[in-house]
PDB file of C-alpha atoms in Angstrom:
ATOM      1  CA  UNK A 164       3.150   7.797 -16.984  1.00 82.00           C
ATOM      2  CA  UNK A 165       5.056   6.635 -13.980  1.00 88.00           C
ATOM      3  CA  UNK A 166       5.120   3.002 -13.364  1.00 93.00           C
ATOM      4  CA  UNK A 167       6.218   1.394  -9.994  1.00 96.00           C
ATOM      5  CA  UNK A 168       7.488  -1.869  -9.904  1.00 97.00           C
ATOM      6  CA  UNK A 169       7.746  -3.413  -6.233  1.00 98.00           C
ATOM      7  CA  UNK A 170       9.080  -7.014  -5.139  1.00 97.00           C
ATOM      8  CA  UNK A 171       9.048  -9.188  -3.702  1.00 97.00           C
ATOM      9  CA  UNK A 172       4.781  -9.637  -3.767  1.00 96.00           C
ATOM     10  CA  UNK A 173       5.274 -11.819  -0.679  1.00 97.00           C
ATOM     11  CA  UNK A 174       7.794 -12.326   2.091  1.00 98.00           C
ATOM     12  CA  UNK A 175       8.267 -14.614   5.681  1.00 98.00           C
ATOM     13  CA  UNK A 176      10.934 -13.908   7.722  1.00 98.00           C
ATOM     14  CA  UNK A 177      11.741 -15.023  11.585  1.00 98.00           C
ATOM     15  CA  UNK A 178      11.007 -12.488  14.177  1.00 98.00           C
ATOM     16  CA  UNK A 179      13.919 -10.592  15.024  1.00 97.00           C
ATOM     17  CA  UNK A 180      15.728 -11.044  11.321  1.00 97.00           C
ATOM     18  CA  UNK A 181      15.704  -8.182   8.689  1.00 98.00           C
ATOM     19  CA  UNK A 182      13.157  -7.763   5.941  1.00 98.00           C
ATOM     20  CA  UNK A 183      13.764  -5.826   2.549  1.00 98.00           C
ATOM     21  CA  UNK A 184      11.422  -4.341   0.142  1.00 98.00           C
ATOM     22  CA  UNK A 185      12.693  -2.949  -3.053  1.00 98.00           C
ATOM     23  CA  UNK A 186      10.852  -0.312  -5.760  1.00 98.00           C
ATOM     24  CA  UNK A 187      11.698   0.995  -8.797  1.00 98.00           C
ATOM     25  CA  UNK A 188      10.288   3.412 -10.796  1.00 97.00           C
ATOM     26  CA  UNK A 189      10.143   4.598 -14.185  1.00 95.00           C
ATOM     27  CA  UNK A 190       9.891   8.593 -14.478  1.00 92.00           C
ATOM     28  CA  UNK A 191      13.176  10.308 -13.597  1.00 91.00           C
ATOM     29  CA  UNK A 192      11.281  13.429 -12.452  1.00 89.00           C
ATOM     30  CA  UNK A 193       9.373  11.797  -8.965  1.00 92.00           C
ATOM     31  CA  UNK A 194      10.898  13.013  -6.371  1.00 91.00           C
ATOM     32  CA  UNK A 195       8.813  11.548  -3.145  1.00 92.00           C
ATOM     33  CA  UNK A 196       8.748   8.321  -2.366  1.00 95.00           C
ATOM     34  CA  UNK A 197       6.787   7.314   0.546  1.00 96.00           C
ATOM     35  CA  UNK A 198       5.621   3.896   2.076  1.00 98.00           C
ATOM     36  CA  UNK A 199       2.538   2.532   3.459  1.00 98.00           C
ATOM     37  CA  UNK A 200       1.921  -0.032   5.685  1.00 98.00           C
ATOM     38  CA  UNK A 201      -1.752  -1.393   5.418  1.00 97.00           C
ATOM     39  CA  UNK A 202      -3.018  -4.418   8.564  1.00 97.00           C
ATOM     40  CA  UNK A 203      -5.853  -6.358   7.084  1.00 94.00           C
ATOM     41  CA  UNK A 204      -9.343  -4.537   6.921  1.00 93.00           C
ATOM     42  CA  UNK A 205      -7.562  -0.796   7.769  1.00 96.00           C
ATOM     43  CA  UNK A 206      -6.343   2.196   5.615  1.00 97.00           C
ATOM     44  CA  UNK A 207      -2.820   2.215   4.254  1.00 97.00           C
ATOM     45  CA  UNK A 208      -0.737   4.102   7.286  1.00 97.00           C
ATOM     46  CA  UNK A 209       2.145   6.470   6.070  1.00 96.00           C
ATOM     47  CA  UNK A 210       5.440   5.124   7.592  1.00 97.00           C
ATOM     48  CA  UNK A 211       8.272   6.623   6.117  1.00 97.00           C
ATOM     49  CA  UNK A 212       9.073   8.880   3.498  1.00 95.00           C
ATOM     50  CA  UNK A 213      12.108  10.081   1.307  1.00 94.00           C
ATOM     51  CA  UNK A 214      12.682  13.259  -1.255  1.00 90.00           C
ATOM     52  CA  UNK A 215      14.977  12.858  -3.600  1.00 83.00           C
ATOM     53  CA  UNK A 216      17.455  15.265  -2.076  1.00 83.00           C
ATOM     54  CA  UNK A 217      18.779  12.948   0.515  1.00 85.00           C
ATOM     55  CA  UNK A 218      20.014   8.807  -0.261  1.00 90.00           C
ATOM     56  CA  UNK A 219      18.966   7.564   3.679  1.00 94.00           C
ATOM     57  CA  UNK A 220      16.327   8.010   5.886  1.00 93.00           C
ATOM     58  CA  UNK A 221      15.772   6.310   9.336  1.00 96.00           C
ATOM     59  CA  UNK A 222      13.155   6.322  11.824  1.00 94.00           C
ATOM     60  CA  UNK A 223      13.693   3.853  14.725  1.00 96.00           C
ATOM     61  CA  UNK A 224      13.688   0.101  13.340  1.00 97.00           C
ATOM     62  CA  UNK A 225      12.754   1.197   9.653  1.00 98.00           C
ATOM     63  CA  UNK A 226      15.012   2.892   6.951  1.00 98.00           C
ATOM     64  CA  UNK A 227      14.445   3.482   3.901  1.00 98.00           C
ATOM     65  CA  UNK A 228      17.670   3.970   0.927  1.00 97.00           C
ATOM     66  CA  UNK A 229      17.284   5.550  -2.505  1.00 96.00           C
ATOM     67  CA  UNK A 230      19.421   5.575  -5.896  1.00 95.00           C
ATOM     68  CA  UNK A 231      18.358   7.842  -8.354  1.00 93.00           C
ATOM     69  CA  UNK A 232      20.587   6.792 -10.536  1.00 93.00           C
ATOM     70  CA  UNK A 233      19.146   3.272 -11.146  1.00 94.00           C
ATOM     71  CA  UNK A 234      16.093   4.693 -10.105  1.00 95.00           C
ATOM     72  CA  UNK A 235      15.374   2.355  -7.226  1.00 95.00           C
ATOM     73  CA  UNK A 236      14.216   2.627  -3.264  1.00 97.00           C
ATOM     74  CA  UNK A 237      14.098   0.174  -0.719  1.00 98.00           C
ATOM     75  CA  UNK A 238      12.573  -0.078   2.739  1.00 98.00           C
ATOM     76  CA  UNK A 239      14.674  -1.822   5.497  1.00 98.00           C
ATOM     77  CA  UNK A 240      13.086  -3.451   8.866  1.00 98.00           C
ATOM     78  CA  UNK A 241      15.507  -4.330  11.405  1.00 97.00           C
ATOM     79  CA  UNK A 242      14.572  -6.472  14.346  1.00 98.00           C
ATOM     80  CA  UNK A 243      10.944  -7.573  13.115  1.00 98.00           C
ATOM     81  CA  UNK A 244       8.196  -8.061  15.284  1.00 97.00           C
ATOM     82  CA  UNK A 245       4.885  -9.774  14.997  1.00 96.00           C
ATOM     83  CA  UNK A 246       3.034  -6.584  14.826  1.00 97.00           C
ATOM     84  CA  UNK A 247       5.374  -5.813  11.819  1.00 98.00           C
ATOM     85  CA  UNK A 248       3.351  -8.172   9.644  1.00 98.00           C
ATOM     86  CA  UNK A 249       1.016  -6.104   7.138  1.00 98.00           C
ATOM     87  CA  UNK A 250       1.034  -5.546   3.252  1.00 97.00           C
ATOM     88  CA  UNK A 251       3.745  -2.833   2.462  1.00 98.00           C
ATOM     89  CA  UNK A 252       3.166  -0.274  -0.136  1.00 98.00           C
ATOM     90  CA  UNK A 253       5.685   2.008  -2.097  1.00 98.00           C
ATOM     91  CA  UNK A 254       4.680   4.715  -4.130  1.00 96.00           C
ATOM     92  CA  UNK A 255       6.274   7.661  -6.092  1.00 95.00           C
ATOM     93  CA  UNK A 256       5.050  11.042  -7.313  1.00 90.00           C
ATOM     94  CA  UNK A 257       6.556  14.560  -8.999  1.00 79.00           C
ATOM     95  CA  UNK A 258       5.898  16.700  -5.452  1.00 68.00           C
ATOM     96  CA  UNK A 259       5.751  20.428  -6.019  1.00 63.00           C
ATOM     97  CA  UNK A 260       4.238  19.765  -9.435  1.00 56.00           C
ATOM     98  CA  UNK A 261       0.457  20.733  -7.879  1.00 60.00           C
ATOM     99  CA  UNK A 262      -1.419  17.639  -7.989  1.00 66.00           C
ATOM    100  CA  UNK A 263       0.988  15.090  -5.771  1.00 76.00           C
ATOM    101  CA  UNK A 264      -0.241  11.955  -7.496  1.00 86.00           C
ATOM    102  CA  UNK A 265       0.627   9.057  -6.285  1.00 92.00           C
ATOM    103  CA  UNK A 266       1.655   5.835  -8.442  1.00 93.00           C
ATOM    104  CA  UNK A 267       1.762   2.899  -6.154  1.00 95.00           C
ATOM    105  CA  UNK A 268       3.091  -0.501  -6.618  1.00 96.00           C
ATOM    106  CA  UNK A 269       1.239  -3.544  -6.204  1.00 96.00           C
ATOM    107  CA  UNK A 270       2.192  -4.263  -2.142  1.00 97.00           C
ATOM    108  CA  UNK A 271       4.166  -6.931  -0.595  1.00 97.00           C
ATOM    109  CA  UNK A 272       2.815  -8.852   2.147  1.00 97.00           C
ATOM    110  CA  UNK A 273       5.189  -9.482   5.042  1.00 98.00           C
ATOM    111  CA  UNK A 274       4.882 -12.190   7.248  1.00 98.00           C
ATOM    112  CA  UNK A 275       7.324 -12.277  10.579  1.00 98.00           C
ATOM    113  CA  UNK A 276       6.722 -15.705  12.302  1.00 96.00           C
ATOM    114  CA  UNK A 277       7.243 -15.744  15.819  1.00 94.00           C
TER     115      UNK A 277
ATOM    116  CA  UNK B  77      -6.287  10.063  11.382  1.00 65.00           C
ATOM    117  CA  UNK B  78      -5.995  13.673   9.516  1.00 67.00           C
ATOM    118  CA  UNK B  79     -10.078  13.883   9.728  1.00 90.00           C
ATOM    119  CA  UNK B  80     -11.045  12.267   7.525  1.00 95.00           C
ATOM    120  CA  UNK B  81     -14.130  10.668   7.438  1.00 97.00           C
ATOM    121  CA  UNK B  82     -16.193   8.070   4.666  1.00 98.00           C
ATOM    122  CA  UNK B  83     -19.936   6.942   4.518  1.00 97.00           C
ATOM    123  CA  UNK B  84     -21.210   4.296   4.078  1.00 98.00           C
ATOM    124  CA  UNK B  85     -18.356   2.033   5.146  1.00 97.00           C
ATOM    125  CA  UNK B  86     -19.995  -0.649   3.433  1.00 98.00           C
ATOM    126  CA  UNK B  87     -22.814  -0.736   0.565  1.00 98.00           C
ATOM    127  CA  UNK B  88     -24.318  -4.015  -1.610  1.00 98.00           C
ATOM    128  CA  UNK B  89     -25.751  -2.444  -4.752  1.00 97.00           C
ATOM    129  CA  UNK B  90     -27.107  -3.548  -8.235  1.00 97.00           C
ATOM    130  CA  UNK B  91     -25.846  -3.508 -11.495  1.00 97.00           C
ATOM    131  CA  UNK B  92     -27.135  -0.715 -13.051  1.00 97.00           C
ATOM    132  CA  UNK B  93     -27.888   1.485 -10.239  1.00 97.00           C
ATOM    133  CA  UNK B  94     -26.487   4.501  -9.529  1.00 96.00           C
ATOM    134  CA  UNK B  95     -23.927   4.831  -6.263  1.00 97.00           C
ATOM    135  CA  UNK B  96     -22.781   8.085  -4.677  1.00 98.00           C
ATOM    136  CA  UNK B  97     -19.305   8.158  -2.133  1.00 98.00           C
ATOM    137  CA  UNK B  98     -18.824  10.483   0.266  1.00 98.00           C
ATOM    138  CA  UNK B  99     -15.404  11.825   1.401  1.00 98.00           C
ATOM    139  CA  UNK B 100     -15.345  14.171   4.302  1.00 98.00           C
ATOM    140  CA  UNK B 101     -12.493  16.185   5.751  1.00 96.00           C
ATOM    141  CA  UNK B 102     -12.267  18.559   8.643  1.00 94.00           C
ATOM    142  CA  UNK B 103      -8.913  20.487   7.984  1.00 89.00           C
ATOM    143  CA  UNK B 104      -9.448  22.661   4.651  1.00 90.00           C
ATOM    144  CA  UNK B 105      -6.698  20.766   2.593  1.00 91.00           C
ATOM    145  CA  UNK B 106      -6.847  21.831  -0.829  1.00 91.00           C
ATOM    146  CA  UNK B 107      -5.959  18.372  -2.576  1.00 93.00           C
ATOM    147  CA  UNK B 108      -8.443  15.506  -2.170  1.00 95.00           C
ATOM    148  CA  UNK B 109      -8.199  11.977  -3.958  1.00 96.00           C
ATOM    149  CA  UNK B 110     -10.450   8.705  -4.816  1.00 98.00           C
ATOM    150  CA  UNK B 111      -8.863   5.498  -4.841  1.00 97.00           C
ATOM    151  CA  UNK B 112      -9.945   1.973  -5.622  1.00 98.00           C
ATOM    152  CA  UNK B 113      -8.174  -0.798  -4.018  1.00 97.00           C
ATOM    153  CA  UNK B 114      -7.858  -4.337  -5.269  1.00 95.00           C
ATOM    154  CA  UNK B 115      -6.375  -7.957  -4.933  1.00 88.00           C
ATOM    155  CA  UNK B 116      -2.852  -7.815  -7.033  1.00 84.00           C
ATOM    156  CA  UNK B 117      -3.749  -3.845  -8.527  1.00 86.00           C
ATOM    157  CA  UNK B 118      -2.583  -1.984  -5.199  1.00 89.00           C
ATOM    158  CA  UNK B 119      -3.786   1.121  -4.831  1.00 95.00           C
ATOM    159  CA  UNK B 120      -5.239   3.523  -8.180  1.00 95.00           C
ATOM    160  CA  UNK B 121      -5.963   6.691  -8.702  1.00 94.00           C
ATOM    161  CA  UNK B 122      -9.512   7.155 -10.191  1.00 96.00           C
ATOM    162  CA  UNK B 123      -9.958  10.934  -9.476  1.00 96.00           C
ATOM    163  CA  UNK B 124      -8.454  13.748  -7.860  1.00 94.00           C
ATOM    164  CA  UNK B 125      -9.254  17.403  -6.900  1.00 94.00           C
ATOM    165  CA  UNK B 126      -7.210  20.378  -6.365  1.00 91.00           C
ATOM    166  CA  UNK B 127     -10.053  22.989  -5.403  1.00 91.00           C
ATOM    167  CA  UNK B 128     -13.801  23.532  -4.750  1.00 94.00           C
ATOM    168  CA  UNK B 129     -14.772  22.697  -8.778  1.00 93.00           C
ATOM    169  CA  UNK B 130     -11.675  21.695  -9.904  1.00 93.00           C
ATOM    170  CA  UNK B 131     -10.471  18.417 -10.635  1.00 94.00           C
ATOM    171  CA  UNK B 132      -9.429  15.889 -12.792  1.00 92.00           C
ATOM    172  CA  UNK B 133      -8.956  12.427 -13.896  1.00 93.00           C
ATOM    173  CA  UNK B 134      -6.658   9.802 -12.395  1.00 91.00           C
ATOM    174  CA  UNK B 135      -5.655   6.432 -13.857  1.00 90.00           C
ATOM    175  CA  UNK B 136      -8.729   4.311 -13.598  1.00 95.00           C
ATOM    176  CA  UNK B 137     -11.502   6.959 -14.338  1.00 96.00           C
ATOM    177  CA  UNK B 138     -14.048   5.270 -16.559  1.00 96.00           C
ATOM    178  CA  UNK B 139     -17.225   4.970 -15.394  1.00 96.00           C
ATOM    179  CA  UNK B 140     -16.861   7.428 -12.481  1.00 98.00           C
ATOM    180  CA  UNK B 141     -17.289  10.919 -11.852  1.00 97.00           C
ATOM    181  CA  UNK B 142     -16.532  13.510  -8.948  1.00 98.00           C
ATOM    182  CA  UNK B 143     -17.964  16.903  -7.730  1.00 97.00           C
ATOM    183  CA  UNK B 144     -16.547  19.169  -5.156  1.00 97.00           C
ATOM    184  CA  UNK B 145     -18.824  22.115  -4.446  1.00 96.00           C
ATOM    185  CA  UNK B 146     -17.005  22.510  -0.955  1.00 96.00           C
ATOM    186  CA  UNK B 147     -13.695  22.410   0.262  1.00 95.00           C
ATOM    187  CA  UNK B 148     -14.610  19.639   3.077  1.00 96.00           C
ATOM    188  CA  UNK B 149     -16.546  16.927   0.957  1.00 97.00           C
ATOM    189  CA  UNK B 150     -15.653  15.397  -2.402  1.00 98.00           C
ATOM    190  CA  UNK B 151     -17.825  13.238  -3.868  1.00 98.00           C
ATOM    191  CA  UNK B 152     -17.220   9.894  -6.458  1.00 98.00           C
ATOM    192  CA  UNK B 153     -20.350   9.155  -8.385  1.00 98.00           C
ATOM    193  CA  UNK B 154     -20.908   5.453 -10.202  1.00 97.00           C
ATOM    194  CA  UNK B 155     -23.670   6.756 -12.731  1.00 93.00           C
ATOM    195  CA  UNK B 156     -24.551   2.478 -13.303  1.00 96.00           C
ATOM    196  CA  UNK B 157     -22.566   0.238 -11.095  1.00 97.00           C
ATOM    197  CA  UNK B 158     -20.727  -2.768 -12.556  1.00 97.00           C
ATOM    198  CA  UNK B 159     -19.699  -5.559 -11.136  1.00 97.00           C
ATOM    199  CA  UNK B 160     -15.896  -4.801 -12.088  1.00 96.00           C
ATOM    200  CA  UNK B 161     -16.570  -1.458  -9.844  1.00 98.00           C
ATOM    201  CA  UNK B 162     -16.814  -4.239  -6.760  1.00 98.00           C
ATOM    202  CA  UNK B 163     -13.991  -2.488  -4.781  1.00 98.00           C
ATOM    203  CA  UNK B 164     -12.891  -0.673  -1.472  1.00 98.00           C
ATOM    204  CA  UNK B 165     -12.408   2.677  -2.108  1.00 98.00           C
ATOM    205  CA  UNK B 166     -10.539   5.143  -0.612  1.00 98.00           C
ATOM    206  CA  UNK B 167     -10.356   9.177   0.056  1.00 97.00           C
ATOM    207  CA  UNK B 168      -7.366  10.622   0.707  1.00 96.00           C
ATOM    208  CA  UNK B 169      -6.033  14.113   1.617  1.00 94.00           C
ATOM    209  CA  UNK B 170      -2.592  15.887   0.734  1.00 89.00           C
ATOM    210  CA  UNK B 171      -0.918  17.856   3.419  1.00 79.00           C
ATOM    211  CA  UNK B 172       2.499  19.389   2.318  1.00 77.00           C
ATOM    212  CA  UNK B 173       2.697  16.033  -0.145  1.00 79.00           C
ATOM    213  CA  UNK B 174       1.696  13.601   2.069  1.00 88.00           C
ATOM    214  CA  UNK B 175      -0.945  11.439   1.491  1.00 92.00           C
ATOM    215  CA  UNK B 176      -3.572  10.444   4.455  1.00 94.00           C
ATOM    216  CA  UNK B 177      -6.190   8.389   3.924  1.00 96.00           C
ATOM    217  CA  UNK B 178      -9.844   7.763   4.733  1.00 97.00           C
ATOM    218  CA  UNK B 179     -10.862   4.604   6.438  1.00 97.00           C
ATOM    219  CA  UNK B 180     -12.554   3.122   3.031  1.00 97.00           C
ATOM    220  CA  UNK B 181     -15.594   1.834   1.806  1.00 98.00           C
ATOM    221  CA  UNK B 182     -16.468  -1.455   0.763  1.00 98.00           C
ATOM    222  CA  UNK B 183     -18.688  -1.617  -2.623  1.00 98.00           C
ATOM    223  CA  UNK B 184     -20.002  -4.609  -3.527  1.00 98.00           C
ATOM    224  CA  UNK B 185     -22.117  -4.651  -6.869  1.00 97.00           C
ATOM    225  CA  UNK B 186     -24.050  -7.663  -7.594  1.00 96.00           C
TER     226      UNK B 186
END
């Protein structure tokens, strides 16, 4: 089955700096890569996703890049703000295969220091 | 929030008792999922459903069963709860491949 590794497990940045979280996956058939943000005591929220037919996707201060050859993808947050503090999860799946099963990384706790 | 509710939101039960968690959706999505979330493990898939009466196992299905008799409801049952099943349980639906989560149920088995 799919295996997703996520690094780092914790990340502290100064407000205004950039944050980068990296994930690798094992199944070359995976073609859908979402990122979730989870605040303390809340449900995971989908913040951005990328499909394998593109290499980069941006949404305001958030971007995701995908390298299919190396089987890794990354989340980039620019101009970080205290409200970006949360746990971020990457995931991978074979979209279109029917079940849309997601395999998640173990999460990165991001702390933005004011 | 994709019209997903979970009940109960919190439950404390004793080892050996049966427990059923309910996930309810209002938007007629075909795919539904149950995950558990534990510190250091992220989110792990327990079971999923791809239609009424159609279910399959996920990564950590031992000790759990599911049922889906109506499109809108997906039930997760712990036949005999154990302390290792203390966790936060999230239900999710899939919409065009994107998954959206319910608010979660915190289950404590004493």
